[in-house]
CSV table of C-alpha atoms in Angstrom, one decimal:
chain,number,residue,atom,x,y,z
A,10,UNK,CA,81.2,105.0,115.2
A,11,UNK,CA,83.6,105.4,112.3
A,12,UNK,CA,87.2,103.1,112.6
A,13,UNK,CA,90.3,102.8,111.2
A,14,UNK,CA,91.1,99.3,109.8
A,15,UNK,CA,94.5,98.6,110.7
A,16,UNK,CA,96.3,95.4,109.0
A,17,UNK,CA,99.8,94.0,109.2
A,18,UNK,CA,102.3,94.8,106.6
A,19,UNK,CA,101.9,90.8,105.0
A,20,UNK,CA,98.1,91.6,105.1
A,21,UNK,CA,98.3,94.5,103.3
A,22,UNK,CA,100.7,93.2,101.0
A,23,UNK,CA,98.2,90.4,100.4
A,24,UNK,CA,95.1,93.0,99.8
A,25,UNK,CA,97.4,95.0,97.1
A,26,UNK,CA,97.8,91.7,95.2
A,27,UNK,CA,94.5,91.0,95.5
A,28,UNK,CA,93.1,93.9,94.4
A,29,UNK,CA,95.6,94.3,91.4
A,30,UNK,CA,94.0,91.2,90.2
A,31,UNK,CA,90.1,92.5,90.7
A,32,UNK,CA,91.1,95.5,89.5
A,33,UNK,CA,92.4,93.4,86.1
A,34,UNK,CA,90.0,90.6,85.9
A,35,UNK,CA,86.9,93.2,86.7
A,36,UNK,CA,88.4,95.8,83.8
A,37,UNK,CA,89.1,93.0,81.0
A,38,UNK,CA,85.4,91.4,82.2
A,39,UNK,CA,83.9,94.6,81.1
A,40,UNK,CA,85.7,95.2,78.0
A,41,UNK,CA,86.1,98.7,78.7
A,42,UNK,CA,88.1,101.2,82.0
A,43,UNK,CA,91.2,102.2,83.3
A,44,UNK,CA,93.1,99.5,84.8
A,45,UNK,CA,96.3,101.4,84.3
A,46,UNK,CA,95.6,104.6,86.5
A,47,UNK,CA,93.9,102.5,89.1
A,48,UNK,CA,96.8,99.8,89.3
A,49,UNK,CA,99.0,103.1,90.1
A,50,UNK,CA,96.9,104.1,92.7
A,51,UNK,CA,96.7,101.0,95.0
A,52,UNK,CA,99.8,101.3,97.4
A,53,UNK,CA,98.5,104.4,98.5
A,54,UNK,CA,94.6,103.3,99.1
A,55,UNK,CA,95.9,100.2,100.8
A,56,UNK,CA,97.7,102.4,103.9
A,57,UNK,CA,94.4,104.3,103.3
A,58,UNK,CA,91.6,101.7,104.5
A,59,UNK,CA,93.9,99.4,105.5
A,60,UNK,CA,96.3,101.1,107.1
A,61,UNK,CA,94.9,102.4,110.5
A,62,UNK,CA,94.3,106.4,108.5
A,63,UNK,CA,91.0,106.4,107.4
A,64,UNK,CA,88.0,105.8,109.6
A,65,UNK,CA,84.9,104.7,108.4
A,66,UNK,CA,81.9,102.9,108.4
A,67,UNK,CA,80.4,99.9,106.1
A,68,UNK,CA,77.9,99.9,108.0
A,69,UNK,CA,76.9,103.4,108.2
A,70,UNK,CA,78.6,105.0,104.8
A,71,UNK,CA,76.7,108.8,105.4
A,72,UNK,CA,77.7,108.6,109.2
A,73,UNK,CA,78.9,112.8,110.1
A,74,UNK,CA,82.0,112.0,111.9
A,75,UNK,CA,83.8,109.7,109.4
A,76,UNK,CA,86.9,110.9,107.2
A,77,UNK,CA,86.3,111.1,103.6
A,78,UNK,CA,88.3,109.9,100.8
A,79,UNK,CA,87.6,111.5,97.4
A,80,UNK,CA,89.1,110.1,94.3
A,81,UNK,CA,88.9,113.1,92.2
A,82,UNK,CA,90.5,111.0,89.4
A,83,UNK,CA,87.6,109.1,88.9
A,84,UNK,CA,88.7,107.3,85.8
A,85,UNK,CA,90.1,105.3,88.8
A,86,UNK,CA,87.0,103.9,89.5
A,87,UNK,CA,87.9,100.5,89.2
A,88,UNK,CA,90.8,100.8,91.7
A,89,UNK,CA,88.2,102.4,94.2
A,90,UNK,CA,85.0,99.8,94.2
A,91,UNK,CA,87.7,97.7,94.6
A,92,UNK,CA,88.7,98.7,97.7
A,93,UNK,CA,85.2,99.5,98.9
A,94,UNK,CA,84.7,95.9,98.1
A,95,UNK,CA,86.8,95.0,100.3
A,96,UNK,CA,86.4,96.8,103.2
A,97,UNK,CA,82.5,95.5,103.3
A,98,UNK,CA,80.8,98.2,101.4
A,99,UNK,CA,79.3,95.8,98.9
A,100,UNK,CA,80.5,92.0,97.9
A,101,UNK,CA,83.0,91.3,96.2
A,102,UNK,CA,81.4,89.7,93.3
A,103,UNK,CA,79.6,92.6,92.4
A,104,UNK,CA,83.4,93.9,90.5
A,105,UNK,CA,82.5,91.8,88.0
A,106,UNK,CA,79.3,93.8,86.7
A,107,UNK,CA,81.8,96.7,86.1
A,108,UNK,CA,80.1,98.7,83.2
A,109,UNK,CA,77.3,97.0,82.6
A,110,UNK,CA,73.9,97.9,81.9
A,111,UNK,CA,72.2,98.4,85.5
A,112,UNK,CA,75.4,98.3,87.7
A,113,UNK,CA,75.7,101.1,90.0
A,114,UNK,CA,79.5,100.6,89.2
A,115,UNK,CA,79.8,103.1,86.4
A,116,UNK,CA,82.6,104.2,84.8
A,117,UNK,CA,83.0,106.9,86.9
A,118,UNK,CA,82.1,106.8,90.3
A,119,UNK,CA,78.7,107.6,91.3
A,120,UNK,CA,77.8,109.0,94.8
A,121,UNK,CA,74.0,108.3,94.5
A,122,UNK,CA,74.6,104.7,93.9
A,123,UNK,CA,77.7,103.3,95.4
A,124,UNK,CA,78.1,103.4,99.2
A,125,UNK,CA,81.5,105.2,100.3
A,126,UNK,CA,81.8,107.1,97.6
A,127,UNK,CA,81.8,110.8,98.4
A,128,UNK,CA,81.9,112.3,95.4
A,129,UNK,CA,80.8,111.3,92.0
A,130,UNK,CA,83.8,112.5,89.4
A,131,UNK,CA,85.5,112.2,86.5
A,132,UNK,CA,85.2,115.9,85.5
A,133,UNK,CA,89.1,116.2,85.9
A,134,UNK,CA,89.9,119.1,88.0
A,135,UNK,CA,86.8,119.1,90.7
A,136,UNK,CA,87.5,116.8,93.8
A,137,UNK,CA,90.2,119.3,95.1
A,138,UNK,CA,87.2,121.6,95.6
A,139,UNK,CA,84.9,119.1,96.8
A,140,UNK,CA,87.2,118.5,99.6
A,141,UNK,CA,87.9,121.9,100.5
A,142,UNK,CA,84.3,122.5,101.0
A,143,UNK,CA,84.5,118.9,103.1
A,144,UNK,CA,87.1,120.5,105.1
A,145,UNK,CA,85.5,123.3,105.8
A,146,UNK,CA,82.2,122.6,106.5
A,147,UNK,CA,84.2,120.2,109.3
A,148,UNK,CA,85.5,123.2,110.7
A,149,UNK,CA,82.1,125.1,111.1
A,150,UNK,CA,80.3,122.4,112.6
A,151,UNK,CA,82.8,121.5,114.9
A,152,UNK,CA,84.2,118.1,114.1
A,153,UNK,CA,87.2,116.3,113.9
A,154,UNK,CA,87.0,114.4,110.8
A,155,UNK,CA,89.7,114.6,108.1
A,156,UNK,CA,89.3,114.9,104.2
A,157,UNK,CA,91.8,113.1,101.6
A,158,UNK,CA,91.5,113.8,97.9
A,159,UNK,CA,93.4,111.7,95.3
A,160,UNK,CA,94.4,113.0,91.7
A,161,UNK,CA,96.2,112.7,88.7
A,162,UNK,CA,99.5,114.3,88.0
A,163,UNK,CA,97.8,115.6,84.2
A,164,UNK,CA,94.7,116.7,86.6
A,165,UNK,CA,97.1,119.0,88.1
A,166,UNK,CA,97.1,121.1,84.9
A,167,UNK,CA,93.9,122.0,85.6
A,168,UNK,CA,93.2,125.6,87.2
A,169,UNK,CA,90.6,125.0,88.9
A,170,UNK,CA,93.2,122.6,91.1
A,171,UNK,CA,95.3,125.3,92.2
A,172,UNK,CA,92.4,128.1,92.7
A,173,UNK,CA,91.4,125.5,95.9
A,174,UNK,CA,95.1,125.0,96.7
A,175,UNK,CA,95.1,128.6,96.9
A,176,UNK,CA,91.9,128.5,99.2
A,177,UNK,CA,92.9,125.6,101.8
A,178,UNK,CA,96.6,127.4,101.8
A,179,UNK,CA,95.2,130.9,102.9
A,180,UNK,CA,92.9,128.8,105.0
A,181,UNK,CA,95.0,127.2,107.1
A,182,UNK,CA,92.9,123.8,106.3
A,183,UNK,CA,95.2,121.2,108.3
A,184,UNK,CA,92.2,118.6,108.2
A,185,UNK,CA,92.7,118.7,104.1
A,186,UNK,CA,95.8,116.2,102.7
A,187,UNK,CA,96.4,116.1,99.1
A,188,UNK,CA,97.9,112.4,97.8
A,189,UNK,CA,98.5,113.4,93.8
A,190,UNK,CA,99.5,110.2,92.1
A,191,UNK,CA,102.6,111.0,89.9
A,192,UNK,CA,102.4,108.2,87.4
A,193,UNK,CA,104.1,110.6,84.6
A,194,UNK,CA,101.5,109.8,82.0
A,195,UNK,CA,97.9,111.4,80.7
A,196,UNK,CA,96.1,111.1,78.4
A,197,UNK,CA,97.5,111.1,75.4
A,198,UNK,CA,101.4,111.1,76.6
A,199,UNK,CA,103.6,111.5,78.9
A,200,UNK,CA,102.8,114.9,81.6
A,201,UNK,CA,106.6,116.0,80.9
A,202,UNK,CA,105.3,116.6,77.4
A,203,UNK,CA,102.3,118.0,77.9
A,204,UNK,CA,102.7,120.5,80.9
A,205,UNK,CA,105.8,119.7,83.1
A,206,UNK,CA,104.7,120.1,86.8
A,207,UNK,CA,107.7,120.1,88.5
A,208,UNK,CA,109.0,121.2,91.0
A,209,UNK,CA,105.7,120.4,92.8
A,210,UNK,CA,106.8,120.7,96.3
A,211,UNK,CA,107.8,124.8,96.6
A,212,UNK,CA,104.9,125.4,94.2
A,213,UNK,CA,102.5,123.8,96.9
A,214,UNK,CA,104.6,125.4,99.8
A,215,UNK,CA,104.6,128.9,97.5
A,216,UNK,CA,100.5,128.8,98.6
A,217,UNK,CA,101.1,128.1,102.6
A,218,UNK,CA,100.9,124.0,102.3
A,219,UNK,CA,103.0,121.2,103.7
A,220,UNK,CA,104.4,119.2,100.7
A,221,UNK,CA,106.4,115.9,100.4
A,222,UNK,CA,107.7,113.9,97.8
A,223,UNK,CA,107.7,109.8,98.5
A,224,UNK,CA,107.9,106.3,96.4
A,225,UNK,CA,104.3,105.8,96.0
A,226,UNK,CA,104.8,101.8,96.0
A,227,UNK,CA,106.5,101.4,99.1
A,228,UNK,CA,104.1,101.2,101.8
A,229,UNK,CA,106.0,101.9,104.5
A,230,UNK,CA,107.0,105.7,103.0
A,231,UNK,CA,103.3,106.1,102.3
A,232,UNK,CA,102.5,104.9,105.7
A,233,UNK,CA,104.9,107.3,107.7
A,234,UNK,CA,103.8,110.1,104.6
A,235,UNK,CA,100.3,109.9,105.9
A,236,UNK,CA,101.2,109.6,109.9
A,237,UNK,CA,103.2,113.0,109.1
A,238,UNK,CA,100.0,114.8,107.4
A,239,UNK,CA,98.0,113.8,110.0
A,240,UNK,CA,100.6,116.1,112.5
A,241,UNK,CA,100.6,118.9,110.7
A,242,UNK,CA,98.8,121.6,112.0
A,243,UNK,CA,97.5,125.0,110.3
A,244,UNK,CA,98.5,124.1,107.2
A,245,UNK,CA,97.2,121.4,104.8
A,246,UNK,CA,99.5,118.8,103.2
A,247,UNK,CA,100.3,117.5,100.4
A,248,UNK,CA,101.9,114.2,99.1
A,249,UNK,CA,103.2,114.0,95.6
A,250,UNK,CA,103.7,110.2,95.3
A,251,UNK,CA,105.9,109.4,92.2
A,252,UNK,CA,104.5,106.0,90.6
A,253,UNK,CA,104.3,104.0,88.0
A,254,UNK,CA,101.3,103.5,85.6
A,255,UNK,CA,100.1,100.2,85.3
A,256,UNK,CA,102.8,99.3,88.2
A,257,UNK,CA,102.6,95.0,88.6
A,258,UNK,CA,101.9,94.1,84.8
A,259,UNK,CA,104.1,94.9,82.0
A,260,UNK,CA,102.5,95.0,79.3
A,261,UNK,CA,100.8,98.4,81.0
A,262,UNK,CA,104.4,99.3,82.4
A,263,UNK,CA,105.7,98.9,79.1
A,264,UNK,CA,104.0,101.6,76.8
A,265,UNK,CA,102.0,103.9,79.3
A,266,UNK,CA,101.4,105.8,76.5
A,267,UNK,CA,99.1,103.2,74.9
A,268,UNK,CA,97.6,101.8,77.5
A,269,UNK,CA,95.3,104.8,78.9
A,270,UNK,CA,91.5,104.0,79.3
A,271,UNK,CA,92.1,100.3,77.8
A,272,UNK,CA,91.7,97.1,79.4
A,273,UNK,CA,93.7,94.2,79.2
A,274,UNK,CA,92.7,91.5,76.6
A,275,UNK,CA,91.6,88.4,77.4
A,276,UNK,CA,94.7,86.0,75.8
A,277,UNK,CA,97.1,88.7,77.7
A,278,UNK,CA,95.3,88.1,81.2
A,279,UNK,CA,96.7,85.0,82.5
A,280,UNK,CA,100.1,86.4,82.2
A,281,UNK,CA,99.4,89.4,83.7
A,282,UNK,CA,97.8,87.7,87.1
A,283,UNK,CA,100.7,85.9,87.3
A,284,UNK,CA,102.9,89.0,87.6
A,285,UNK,CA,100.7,90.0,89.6
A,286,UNK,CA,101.2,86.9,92.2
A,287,UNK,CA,104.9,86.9,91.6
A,288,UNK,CA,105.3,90.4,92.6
């Protein structure tokens, strides 16, 4: 039977450390990823696994009744085996084949060959409709479980994003939360640029969602953020977490911009795992 792993705040902010630095030393190992997007990311999947939210099953990754996360940003790979690592999906030494020829740890996350992953992506602009259908089919068949899709701020440029916000919001999916990481940057520069999103919360509530704006790095907001979504009812909810790319090193903090899709280098990794202990 699926579980929620709950830790205590210093045991959480022991994991985040930790998996900062497997998230680096895995990424610079390989030569290639996104460190900088999955370093963004991890505040918010620590409350997730570790946290007491989501319930699931090492053990039994396919079982019916679990919740599903689904990290539609899937560039983010690195930041998710890492936590599946760590909650006993597969050992932890396995990070370090990142990329290479035979791992199932791809660049982007594969469903067929890593257990708990629920969807493979990296198609921007998919895992919001991969969890609708989740949510639904939960609904149909009776069962309580609840579906949580993660993406990029620059991801939600994409329509196909807002043509399933516009499905969950007209129906009523309250077993559907949205966590979009706000780290400002894509691509090539900085969202602002690009295709300003905000304001994100009355857009959102403009299609029949709950919407909420919180500090993505402080675990306690995304802990009471995610005890609030859980709440709601007859409406699904969404959590616009503002962060920061490459949040814990600064050479990634420093030029965002640069930074996308490119590991750290080897003569530049010592100093950033020691930021990473000091922080």
């Amino acid at each position: 039977m699926p579980q929620a792993v709950a830790k205590t705040r210093d045991e959480q902010e022991e994991i985040a450390r930790k998996l900062r630095r497997d998230i680096v030393v895995s990424t610079t190992e390989a030569g290639s990823g996104h460190p900088s997007t999955s370093l963004s990311q991890v505040e918010l999947m620590t409350i997730l696994y570790f946290g007491g939210v989501l319930r699931y099953d090492p053990t039994n990754p396919r079982d019916p009744e679990r919740d599903r996360f689904i990290l539609s940003k899937g560039h983010g790979a690195p930041g998710l085996y890492a936590f599946l690592a760590e909650a006993g999906y597969f050992p932890s030494e396995e990070l370090m084949t990142l990329r290479k020829l035979g791992s199932p740890l791809e660049g982007h996350p594969n469903m067929n060959r890593v257990p708990g992953v629920e969807a493979s992506t990296g198609s921007l602009g998919q895992g919001l409709s991969i969890g609708v259908g989740h949510a639904l089919s939960a609904r149909l068949d009776g069962l309580d479980f609840r579906v949580y899709v993660m993406t990029g701020d620059g991801e939600v440029e994409q329509g196909q994003i807002w043509e399933a916000v516009m499905f969950a919001g007209n129906h009523g999916l309250d077993n559907l939360t949205l966590i979009i990481d706000h780290n400002g940057y894509q691509q090539t520069a900085a969202v602002d640029e690009v295709q300003p999103l905000d304001p994100l919360v009355p857009k959102l509530e403009s299609f029949k969602w709950q919407a909420r704006e919180i500090d993505g790095h402080s675990l306690d907001e995304v802990e009471s953020a995610l005890d609030w979504a859980c709440g709601v009812t007859g409406a699904p909810q969404a959590i616009i977490a503002r962060t920061v790319k490459g949040k814990g090193v600064s050479l990634l903090e420093s030029a965002p911009h640069k930074w996308h899709g490119k590991p750290i280098p080897k003569d530049e990794e010592p100093k950033a795992l020691e930021e990473i202990a000091a922080s």
